[in-house]
Tab-separated table of C-alpha atoms in Angstrom:
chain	number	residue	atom	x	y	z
A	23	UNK	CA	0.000	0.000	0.000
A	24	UNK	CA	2.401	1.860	0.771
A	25	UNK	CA	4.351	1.520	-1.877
A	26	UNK	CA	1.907	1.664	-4.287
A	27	UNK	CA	1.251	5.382	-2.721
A	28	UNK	CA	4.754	6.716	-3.235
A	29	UNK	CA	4.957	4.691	-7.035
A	30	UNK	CA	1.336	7.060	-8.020
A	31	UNK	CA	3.215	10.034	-6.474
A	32	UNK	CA	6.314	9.407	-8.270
A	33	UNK	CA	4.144	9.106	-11.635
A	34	UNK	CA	2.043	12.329	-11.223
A	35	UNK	CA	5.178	14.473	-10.268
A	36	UNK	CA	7.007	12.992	-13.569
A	37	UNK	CA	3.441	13.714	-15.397
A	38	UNK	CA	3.496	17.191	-13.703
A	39	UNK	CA	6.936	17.970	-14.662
A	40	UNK	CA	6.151	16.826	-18.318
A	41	UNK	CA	2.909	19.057	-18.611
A	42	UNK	CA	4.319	22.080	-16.968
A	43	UNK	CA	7.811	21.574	-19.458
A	44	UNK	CA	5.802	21.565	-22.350
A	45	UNK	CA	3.465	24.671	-21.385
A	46	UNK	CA	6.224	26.748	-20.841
A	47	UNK	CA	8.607	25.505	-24.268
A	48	UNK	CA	5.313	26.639	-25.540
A	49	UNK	CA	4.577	30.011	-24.135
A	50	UNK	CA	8.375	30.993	-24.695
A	51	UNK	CA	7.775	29.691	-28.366
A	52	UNK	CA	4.624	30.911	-28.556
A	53	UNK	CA	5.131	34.283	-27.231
A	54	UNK	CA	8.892	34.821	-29.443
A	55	UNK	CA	6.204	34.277	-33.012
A	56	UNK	CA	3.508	36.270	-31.268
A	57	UNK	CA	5.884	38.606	-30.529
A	58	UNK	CA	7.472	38.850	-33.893
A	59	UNK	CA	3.906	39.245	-35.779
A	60	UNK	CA	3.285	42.194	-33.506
A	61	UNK	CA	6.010	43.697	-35.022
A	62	UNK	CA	5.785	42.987	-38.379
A	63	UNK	CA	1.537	43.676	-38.081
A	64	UNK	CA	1.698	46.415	-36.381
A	65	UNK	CA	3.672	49.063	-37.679
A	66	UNK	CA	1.228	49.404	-40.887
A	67	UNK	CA	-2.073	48.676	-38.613
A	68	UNK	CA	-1.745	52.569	-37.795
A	69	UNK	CA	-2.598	54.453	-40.727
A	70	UNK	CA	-4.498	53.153	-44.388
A	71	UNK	CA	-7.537	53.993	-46.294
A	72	UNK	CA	-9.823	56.781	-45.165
A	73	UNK	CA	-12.632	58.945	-47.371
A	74	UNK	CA	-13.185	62.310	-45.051
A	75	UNK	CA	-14.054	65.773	-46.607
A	76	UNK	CA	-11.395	68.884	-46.865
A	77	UNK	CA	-11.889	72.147	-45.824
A	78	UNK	CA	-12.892	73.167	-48.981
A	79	UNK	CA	-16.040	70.582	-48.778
A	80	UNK	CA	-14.225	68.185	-51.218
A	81	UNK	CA	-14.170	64.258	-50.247
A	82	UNK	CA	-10.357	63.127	-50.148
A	83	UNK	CA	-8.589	60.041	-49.816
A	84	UNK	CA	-5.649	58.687	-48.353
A	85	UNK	CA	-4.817	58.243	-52.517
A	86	UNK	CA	-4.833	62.738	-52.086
A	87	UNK	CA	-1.739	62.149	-49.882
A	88	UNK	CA	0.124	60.306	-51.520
A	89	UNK	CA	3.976	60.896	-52.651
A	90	UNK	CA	3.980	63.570	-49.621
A	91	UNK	CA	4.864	63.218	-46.301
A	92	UNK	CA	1.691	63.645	-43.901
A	93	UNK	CA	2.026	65.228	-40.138
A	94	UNK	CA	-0.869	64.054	-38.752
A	95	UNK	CA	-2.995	65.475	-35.193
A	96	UNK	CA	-6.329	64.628	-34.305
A	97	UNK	CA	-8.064	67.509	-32.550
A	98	UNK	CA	-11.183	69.828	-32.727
A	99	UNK	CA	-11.925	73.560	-32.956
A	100	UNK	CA	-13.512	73.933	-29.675
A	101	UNK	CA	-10.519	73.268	-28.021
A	102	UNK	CA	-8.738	76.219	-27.018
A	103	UNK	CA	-4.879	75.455	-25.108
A	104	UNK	CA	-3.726	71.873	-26.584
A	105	UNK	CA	-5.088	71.748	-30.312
A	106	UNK	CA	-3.553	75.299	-30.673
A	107	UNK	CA	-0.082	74.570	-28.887
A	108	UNK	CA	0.364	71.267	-31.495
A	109	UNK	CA	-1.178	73.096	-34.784
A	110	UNK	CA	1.978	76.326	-33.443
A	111	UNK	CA	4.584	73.405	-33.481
A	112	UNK	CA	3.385	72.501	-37.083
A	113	UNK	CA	3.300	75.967	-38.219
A	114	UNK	CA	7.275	75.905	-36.785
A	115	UNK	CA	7.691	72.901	-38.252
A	116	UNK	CA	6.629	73.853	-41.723
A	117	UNK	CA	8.225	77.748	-41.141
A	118	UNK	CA	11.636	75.948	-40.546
A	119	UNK	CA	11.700	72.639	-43.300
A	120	UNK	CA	11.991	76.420	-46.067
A	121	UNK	CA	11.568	74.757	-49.594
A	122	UNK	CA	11.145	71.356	-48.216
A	123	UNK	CA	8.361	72.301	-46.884
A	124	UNK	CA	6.146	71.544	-50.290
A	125	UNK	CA	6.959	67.566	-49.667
A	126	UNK	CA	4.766	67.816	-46.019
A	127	UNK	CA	1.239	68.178	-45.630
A	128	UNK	CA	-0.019	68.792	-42.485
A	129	UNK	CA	-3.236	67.182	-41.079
A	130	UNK	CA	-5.918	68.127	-38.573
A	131	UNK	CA	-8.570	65.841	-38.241
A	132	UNK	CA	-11.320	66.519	-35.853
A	133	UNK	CA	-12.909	64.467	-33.735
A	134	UNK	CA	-16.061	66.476	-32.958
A	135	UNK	CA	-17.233	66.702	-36.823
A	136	UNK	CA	-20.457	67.775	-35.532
A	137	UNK	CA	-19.152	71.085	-34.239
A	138	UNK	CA	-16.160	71.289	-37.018
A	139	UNK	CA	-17.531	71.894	-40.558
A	140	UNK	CA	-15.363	72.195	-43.448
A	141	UNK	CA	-16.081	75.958	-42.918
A	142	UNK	CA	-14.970	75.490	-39.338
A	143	UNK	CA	-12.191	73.892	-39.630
A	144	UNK	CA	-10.465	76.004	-42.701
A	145	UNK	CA	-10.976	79.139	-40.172
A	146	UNK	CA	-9.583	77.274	-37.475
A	147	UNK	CA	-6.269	75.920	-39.088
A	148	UNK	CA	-5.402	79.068	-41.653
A	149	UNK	CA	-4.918	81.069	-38.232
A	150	UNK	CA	-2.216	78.798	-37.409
A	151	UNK	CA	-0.552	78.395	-41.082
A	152	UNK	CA	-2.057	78.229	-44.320
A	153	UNK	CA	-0.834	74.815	-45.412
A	154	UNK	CA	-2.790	72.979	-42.681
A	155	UNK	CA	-5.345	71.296	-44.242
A	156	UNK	CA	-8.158	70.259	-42.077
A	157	UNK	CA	-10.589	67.423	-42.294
A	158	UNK	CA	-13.693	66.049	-41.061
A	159	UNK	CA	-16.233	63.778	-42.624
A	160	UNK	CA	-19.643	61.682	-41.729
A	161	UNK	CA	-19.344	60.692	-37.771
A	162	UNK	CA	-18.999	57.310	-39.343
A	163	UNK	CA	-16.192	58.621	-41.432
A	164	UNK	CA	-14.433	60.142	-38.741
A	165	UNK	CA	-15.182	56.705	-36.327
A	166	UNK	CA	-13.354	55.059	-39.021
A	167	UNK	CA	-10.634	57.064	-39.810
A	168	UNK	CA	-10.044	57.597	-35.808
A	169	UNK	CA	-10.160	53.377	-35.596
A	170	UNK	CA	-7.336	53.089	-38.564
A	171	UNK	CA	-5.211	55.848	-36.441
A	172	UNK	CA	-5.805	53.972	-33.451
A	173	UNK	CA	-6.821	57.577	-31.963
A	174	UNK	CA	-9.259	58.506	-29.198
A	175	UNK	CA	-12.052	61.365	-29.257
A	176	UNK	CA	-14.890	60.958	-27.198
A	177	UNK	CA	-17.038	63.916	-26.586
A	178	UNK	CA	-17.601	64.729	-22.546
A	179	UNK	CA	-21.751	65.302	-21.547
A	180	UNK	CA	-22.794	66.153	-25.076
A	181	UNK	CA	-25.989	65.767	-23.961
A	182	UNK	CA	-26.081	67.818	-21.095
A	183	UNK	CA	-24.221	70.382	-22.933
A	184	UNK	CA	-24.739	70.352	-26.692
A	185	UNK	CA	-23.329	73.463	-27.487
A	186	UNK	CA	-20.101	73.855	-25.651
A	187	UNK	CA	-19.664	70.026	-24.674
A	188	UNK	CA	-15.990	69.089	-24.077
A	189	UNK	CA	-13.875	66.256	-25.917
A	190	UNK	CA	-11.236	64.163	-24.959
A	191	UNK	CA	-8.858	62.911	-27.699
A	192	UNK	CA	-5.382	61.412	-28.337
A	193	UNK	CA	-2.601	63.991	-28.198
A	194	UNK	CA	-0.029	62.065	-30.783
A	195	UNK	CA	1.415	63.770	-33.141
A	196	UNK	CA	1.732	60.538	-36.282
A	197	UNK	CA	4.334	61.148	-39.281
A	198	UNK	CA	2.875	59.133	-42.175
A	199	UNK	CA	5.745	58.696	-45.162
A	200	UNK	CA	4.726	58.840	-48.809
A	201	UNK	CA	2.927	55.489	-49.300
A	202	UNK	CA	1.032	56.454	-46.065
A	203	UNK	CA	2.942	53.964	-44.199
A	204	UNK	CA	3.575	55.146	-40.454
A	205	UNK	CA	6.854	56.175	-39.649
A	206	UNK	CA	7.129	57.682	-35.896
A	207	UNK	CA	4.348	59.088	-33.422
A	208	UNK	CA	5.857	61.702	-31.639
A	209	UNK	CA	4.292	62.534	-28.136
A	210	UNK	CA	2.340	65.902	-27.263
A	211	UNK	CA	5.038	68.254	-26.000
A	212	UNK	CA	7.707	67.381	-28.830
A	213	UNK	CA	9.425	69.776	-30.257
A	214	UNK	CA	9.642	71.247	-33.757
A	215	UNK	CA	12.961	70.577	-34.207
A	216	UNK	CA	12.749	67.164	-33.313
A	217	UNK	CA	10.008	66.728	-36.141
A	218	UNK	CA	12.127	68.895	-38.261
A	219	UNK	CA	14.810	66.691	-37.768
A	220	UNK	CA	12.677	63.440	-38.749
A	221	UNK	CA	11.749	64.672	-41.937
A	222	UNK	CA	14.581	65.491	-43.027
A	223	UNK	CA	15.986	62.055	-43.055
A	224	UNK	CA	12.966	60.895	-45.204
A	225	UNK	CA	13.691	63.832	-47.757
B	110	UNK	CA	-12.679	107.703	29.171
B	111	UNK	CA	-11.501	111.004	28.182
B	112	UNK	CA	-8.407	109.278	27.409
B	113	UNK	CA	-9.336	106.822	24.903
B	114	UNK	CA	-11.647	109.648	23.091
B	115	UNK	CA	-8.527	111.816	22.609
B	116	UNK	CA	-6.465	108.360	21.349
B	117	UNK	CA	-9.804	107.356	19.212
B	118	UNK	CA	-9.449	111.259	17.509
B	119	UNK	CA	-6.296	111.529	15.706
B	120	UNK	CA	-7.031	107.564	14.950
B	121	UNK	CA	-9.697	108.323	13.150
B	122	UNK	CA	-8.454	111.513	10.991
B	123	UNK	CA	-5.408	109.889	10.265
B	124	UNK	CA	-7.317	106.875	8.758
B	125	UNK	CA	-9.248	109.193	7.101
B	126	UNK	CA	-6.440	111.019	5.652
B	127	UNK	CA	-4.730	107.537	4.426
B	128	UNK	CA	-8.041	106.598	2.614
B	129	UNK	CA	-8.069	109.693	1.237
B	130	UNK	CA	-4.796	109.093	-0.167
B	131	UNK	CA	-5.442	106.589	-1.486
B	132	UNK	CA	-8.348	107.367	-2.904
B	133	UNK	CA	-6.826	109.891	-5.149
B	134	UNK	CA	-3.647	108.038	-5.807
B	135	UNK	CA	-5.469	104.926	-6.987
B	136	UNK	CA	-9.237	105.400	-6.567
B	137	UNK	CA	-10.284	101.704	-7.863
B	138	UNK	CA	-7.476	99.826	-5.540
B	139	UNK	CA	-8.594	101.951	-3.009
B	140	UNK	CA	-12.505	101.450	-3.048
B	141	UNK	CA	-11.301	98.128	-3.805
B	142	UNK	CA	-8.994	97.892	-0.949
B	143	UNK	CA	-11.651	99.195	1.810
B	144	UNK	CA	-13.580	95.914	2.029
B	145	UNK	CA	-10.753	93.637	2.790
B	146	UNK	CA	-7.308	93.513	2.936
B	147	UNK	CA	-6.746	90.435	0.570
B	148	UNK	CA	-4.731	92.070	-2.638
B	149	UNK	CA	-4.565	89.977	-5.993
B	150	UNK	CA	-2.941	91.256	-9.192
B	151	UNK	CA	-3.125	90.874	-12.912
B	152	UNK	CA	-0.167	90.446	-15.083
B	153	UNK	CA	0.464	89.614	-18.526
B	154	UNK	CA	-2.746	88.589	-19.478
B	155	UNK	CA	-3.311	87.476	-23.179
B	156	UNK	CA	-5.718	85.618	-25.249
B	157	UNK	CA	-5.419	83.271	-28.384
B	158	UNK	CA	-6.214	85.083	-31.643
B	159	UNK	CA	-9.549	82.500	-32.504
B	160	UNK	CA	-11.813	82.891	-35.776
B	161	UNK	CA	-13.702	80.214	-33.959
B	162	UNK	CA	-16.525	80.125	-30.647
B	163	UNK	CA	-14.050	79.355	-28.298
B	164	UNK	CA	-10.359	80.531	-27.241
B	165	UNK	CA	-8.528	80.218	-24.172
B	166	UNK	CA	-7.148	83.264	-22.037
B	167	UNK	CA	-3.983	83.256	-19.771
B	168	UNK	CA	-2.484	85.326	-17.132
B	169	UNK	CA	-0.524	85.523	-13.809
B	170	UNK	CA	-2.340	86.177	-10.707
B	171	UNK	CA	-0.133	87.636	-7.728
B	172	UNK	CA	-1.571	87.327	-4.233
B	173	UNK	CA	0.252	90.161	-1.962
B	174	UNK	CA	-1.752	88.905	0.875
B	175	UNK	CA	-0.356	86.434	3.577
B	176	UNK	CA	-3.075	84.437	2.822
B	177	UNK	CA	-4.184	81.591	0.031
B	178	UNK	CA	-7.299	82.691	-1.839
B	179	UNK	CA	-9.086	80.963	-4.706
B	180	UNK	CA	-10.011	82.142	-8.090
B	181	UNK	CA	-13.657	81.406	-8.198
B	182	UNK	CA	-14.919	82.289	-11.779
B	183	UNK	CA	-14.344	84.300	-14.526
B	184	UNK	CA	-16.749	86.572	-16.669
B	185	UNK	CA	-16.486	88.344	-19.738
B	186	UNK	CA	-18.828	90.633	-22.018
B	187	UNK	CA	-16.860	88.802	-25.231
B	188	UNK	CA	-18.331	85.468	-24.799
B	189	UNK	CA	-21.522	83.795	-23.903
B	190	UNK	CA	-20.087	81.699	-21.067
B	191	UNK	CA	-16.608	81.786	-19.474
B	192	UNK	CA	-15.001	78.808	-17.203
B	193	UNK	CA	-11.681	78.417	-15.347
B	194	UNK	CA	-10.310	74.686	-16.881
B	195	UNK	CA	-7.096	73.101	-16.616
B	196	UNK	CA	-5.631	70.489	-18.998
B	197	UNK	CA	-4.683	66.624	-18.080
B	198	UNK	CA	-3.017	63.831	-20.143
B	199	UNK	CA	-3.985	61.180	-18.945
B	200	UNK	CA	-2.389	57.618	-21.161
B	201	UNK	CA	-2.316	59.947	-23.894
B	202	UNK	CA	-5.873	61.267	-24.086
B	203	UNK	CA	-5.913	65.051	-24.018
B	204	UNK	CA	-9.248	65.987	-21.470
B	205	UNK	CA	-9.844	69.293	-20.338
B	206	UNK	CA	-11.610	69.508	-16.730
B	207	UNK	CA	-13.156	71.984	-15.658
B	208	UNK	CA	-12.528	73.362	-11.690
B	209	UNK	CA	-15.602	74.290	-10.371
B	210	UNK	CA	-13.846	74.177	-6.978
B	211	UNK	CA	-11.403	77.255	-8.272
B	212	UNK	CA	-8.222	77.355	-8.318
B	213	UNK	CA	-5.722	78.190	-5.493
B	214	UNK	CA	-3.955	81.430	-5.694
B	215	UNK	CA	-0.981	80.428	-2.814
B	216	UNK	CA	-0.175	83.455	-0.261
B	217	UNK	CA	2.466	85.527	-1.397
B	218	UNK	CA	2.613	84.363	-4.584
B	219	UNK	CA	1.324	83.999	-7.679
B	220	UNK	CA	-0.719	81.216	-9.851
B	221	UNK	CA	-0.068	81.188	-13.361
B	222	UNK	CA	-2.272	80.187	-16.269
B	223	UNK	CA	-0.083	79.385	-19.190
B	224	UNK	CA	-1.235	76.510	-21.692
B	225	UNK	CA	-1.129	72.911	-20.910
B	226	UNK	CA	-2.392	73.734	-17.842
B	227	UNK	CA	-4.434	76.226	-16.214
B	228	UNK	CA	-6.293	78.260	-18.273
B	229	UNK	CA	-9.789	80.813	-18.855
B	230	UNK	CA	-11.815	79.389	-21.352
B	231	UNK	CA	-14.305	81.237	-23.130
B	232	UNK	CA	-17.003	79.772	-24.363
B	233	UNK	CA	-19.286	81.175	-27.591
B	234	UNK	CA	-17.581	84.167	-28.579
B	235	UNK	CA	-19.414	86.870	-29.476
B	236	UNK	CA	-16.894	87.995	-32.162
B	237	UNK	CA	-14.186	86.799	-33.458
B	238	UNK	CA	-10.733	88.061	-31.331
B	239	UNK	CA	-7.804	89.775	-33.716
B	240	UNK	CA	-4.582	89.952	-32.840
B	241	UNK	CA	-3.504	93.203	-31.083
B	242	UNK	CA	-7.171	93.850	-29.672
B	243	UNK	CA	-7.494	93.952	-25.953
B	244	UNK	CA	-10.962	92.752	-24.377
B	245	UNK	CA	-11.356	92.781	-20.509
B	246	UNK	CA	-12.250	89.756	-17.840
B	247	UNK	CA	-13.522	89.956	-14.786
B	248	UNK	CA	-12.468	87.611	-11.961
B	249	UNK	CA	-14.170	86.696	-8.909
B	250	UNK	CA	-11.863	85.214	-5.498
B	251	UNK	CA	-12.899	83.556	-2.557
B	252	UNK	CA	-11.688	86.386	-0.228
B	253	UNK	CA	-10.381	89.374	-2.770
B	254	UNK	CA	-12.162	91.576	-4.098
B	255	UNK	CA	-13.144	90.955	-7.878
B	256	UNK	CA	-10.364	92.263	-10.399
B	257	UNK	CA	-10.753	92.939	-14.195
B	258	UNK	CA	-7.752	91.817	-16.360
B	259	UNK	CA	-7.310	93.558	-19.493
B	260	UNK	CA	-6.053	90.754	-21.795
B	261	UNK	CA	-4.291	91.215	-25.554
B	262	UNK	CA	-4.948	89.111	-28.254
B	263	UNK	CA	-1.699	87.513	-29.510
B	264	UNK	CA	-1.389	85.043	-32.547
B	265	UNK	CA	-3.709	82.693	-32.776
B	266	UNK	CA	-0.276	80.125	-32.119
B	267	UNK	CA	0.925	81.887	-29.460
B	268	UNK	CA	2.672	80.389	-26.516
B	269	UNK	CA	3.304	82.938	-24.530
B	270	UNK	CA	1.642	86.826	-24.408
B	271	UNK	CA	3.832	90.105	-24.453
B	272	UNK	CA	7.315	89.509	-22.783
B	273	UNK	CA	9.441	92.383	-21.992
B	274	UNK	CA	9.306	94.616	-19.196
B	275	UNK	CA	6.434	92.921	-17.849
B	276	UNK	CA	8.026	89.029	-17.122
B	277	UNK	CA	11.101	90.488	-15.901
B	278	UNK	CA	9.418	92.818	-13.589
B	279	UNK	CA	7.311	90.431	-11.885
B	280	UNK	CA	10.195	88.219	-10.965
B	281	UNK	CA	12.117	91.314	-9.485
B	282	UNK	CA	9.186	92.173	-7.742
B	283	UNK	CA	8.958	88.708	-6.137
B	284	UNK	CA	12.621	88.508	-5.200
B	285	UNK	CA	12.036	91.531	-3.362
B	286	UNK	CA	8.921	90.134	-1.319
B	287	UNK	CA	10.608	87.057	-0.225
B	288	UNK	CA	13.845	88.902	0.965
């Protein structure tokens, strides 16, 4: 009896030992392909097709951009300290890239297109510098445009506030090269000579 | 009691006289100044040049008093509403929040409103503001009295408002309260 007992212990520790070898010969495994996919995925998962209308009421494409370099900032009009702060550091940006400035377009792409009409939004972004080109669209247009950027906007108490309602939304700043592949995000707060200085290296 | 009449007497006149004073050297400070003794001042206030219903305003508030006060609200006649916000990041996300509590102003010192942080929104503009124009606010404090700032519009990019004289000035005049 005895025996027998330690024997069926000896067997389900061996067992045990087996099982738990092969889970984790799998997660290490597992996890180095998962972990290379990511990679390979996920750099172009940020970024692709989008229909949304221009400031001049004209429905573009991601097609427009292409062969230019596209700064890209989601945003909307009614916001009054950051939106204006990142759409300065473009208007440095574009001030100090001089001629090679006609190979960048910069973006603003609202996230309150209820608010931001095409009239809107070419008010709003000529203050800061005239080659801004903002966009908005259909909400479902801007839902999917704000999915393929992986970018956040959700409007605060709309209801309880429809006229001067409050949004919250992503603060990246997303460099897009010519085949609209992303290249960098660069946080809120970056400088214009950093983004100066990652342009340049694509020109 | 004849005593403390005669003490009360020149008391009296000479508080007159300083009110007085005062009056004529600065008669809103003064009138101002009779209710309580809490003292907050406006410096360097600007606004965002905006085309649009809403731009934010931003301005240094000095407290001379030895004690904290709050900066309750905000009103002006160029918008339809006007709030005190501040900005957060918060994973990235961008949210403005509104402090309906107000804002400290810390004894002898000042609180600054400068973007990416605190700042006066105003909400529904009832034109649009130009660069170089100069509107006024009107803010409200838990103890001082209520002070109108007389803000210029800068660029619509602007990060900071007029510089000169004014920056350095306050900093001397700081240095000097501490010592």
């Amino acid at each position: 009896m005895n025996r027998f007992f330690t024997y069926a212990v000896s067997v389900l520790v061996v067992v045990g030992l087996v099982i738990a070898a092969f889970i984790i010969a799998n997660e290490m495994f597992g996890e180095r392909i998962q972990g290379t996919s990511r990679t390979i995925v996920g750099a172009p998962q940020i970024g692709g097709p989008f229909t949304l209308v221009n400031e001049d009421g004209q429905q573009v494409t991601e097609e427009d951009f292409k062969g230019k370099l596209m700064l890209v900032f989601f945003g909307y009009t009614f916001c009054p300290d950051v939106c204006p702060t990142e759409l300065n550091v473009f208007s440095e940006v574009m001030e100090a890239l001089g001629e090679d400035a006609e190979n960048v377009v910069p973006v603003f792409i609202t996230v309150d297109p209820d608010r931001d009409t095409a009239e809107v939004i070419k008010e709003y972004t000529d203050a800061f510098h005239p080659s801004i080109i903002g966009l908005t669209g259909t909400p479902e247009q801007i839902t999917h445009v704000k999915k393929q950027y992986r970018a956040y906007g959700q409007a605060v108490e709309k209801e309880k506030d429809p006229e001067f309602y409050l949004v919250d939304h992503t603060s990246f700043t997303y460099l897009m090269g010519r085949d609209g592949e992303m290249i960098t995000v660069f946080s809120y707060g970056t400088k214009a000579e950093e983004i100066v200085a990652n342009i340049e290296k694509l020109l | 009691m004849k005593d403390i009449k005669m003490i009360k007497f020149p008391r009296m006149v000479a508080m007159a006289l300083v009110v007085c004073a005062s009056l004529a050297a600065f008669p809103v400070a003064a009138v101002k100044a009779a209710g309580s003794h809490a003292v907050i001042s406006v410096e360097n206030a600007w606004a965002r040049a905006s085309k649009v219903k809403v731009a934010g305003a931003f301005m240094t508030l000095n407290n001379k008093s030895t004690s904290d006060d709050i900066l309750l609200s905000a009103s002006s006649d160029v918008a339809k509403r006007v709030e005190i916000h501040t900005t957060k990041t918060v994973d990235g996300v961008m949210k403005m929040i509104e402090m309906e509590e107000g804002v400290v102003v810390p004894a002898s010192g000042s609180l600054v409103l400068k973007p990416g942080s605190y700042h006066v929104m105003l909400m529904g503009l009832k034109h649009p503001l130009k660069e170089g124009d100069t509107f006024a606010i009107r803010l409200k404090f838990k103890h001082a009295d209520e002070v109108e700032a007389l803000v210029t519009v800068m660029a619509a990019g602007a990060m900071e408002g007029m510089k000169h004289e004014h920056g350095s000035h306050s900093m001397q005049h700081k240095k000097h309260k501490h010592d």
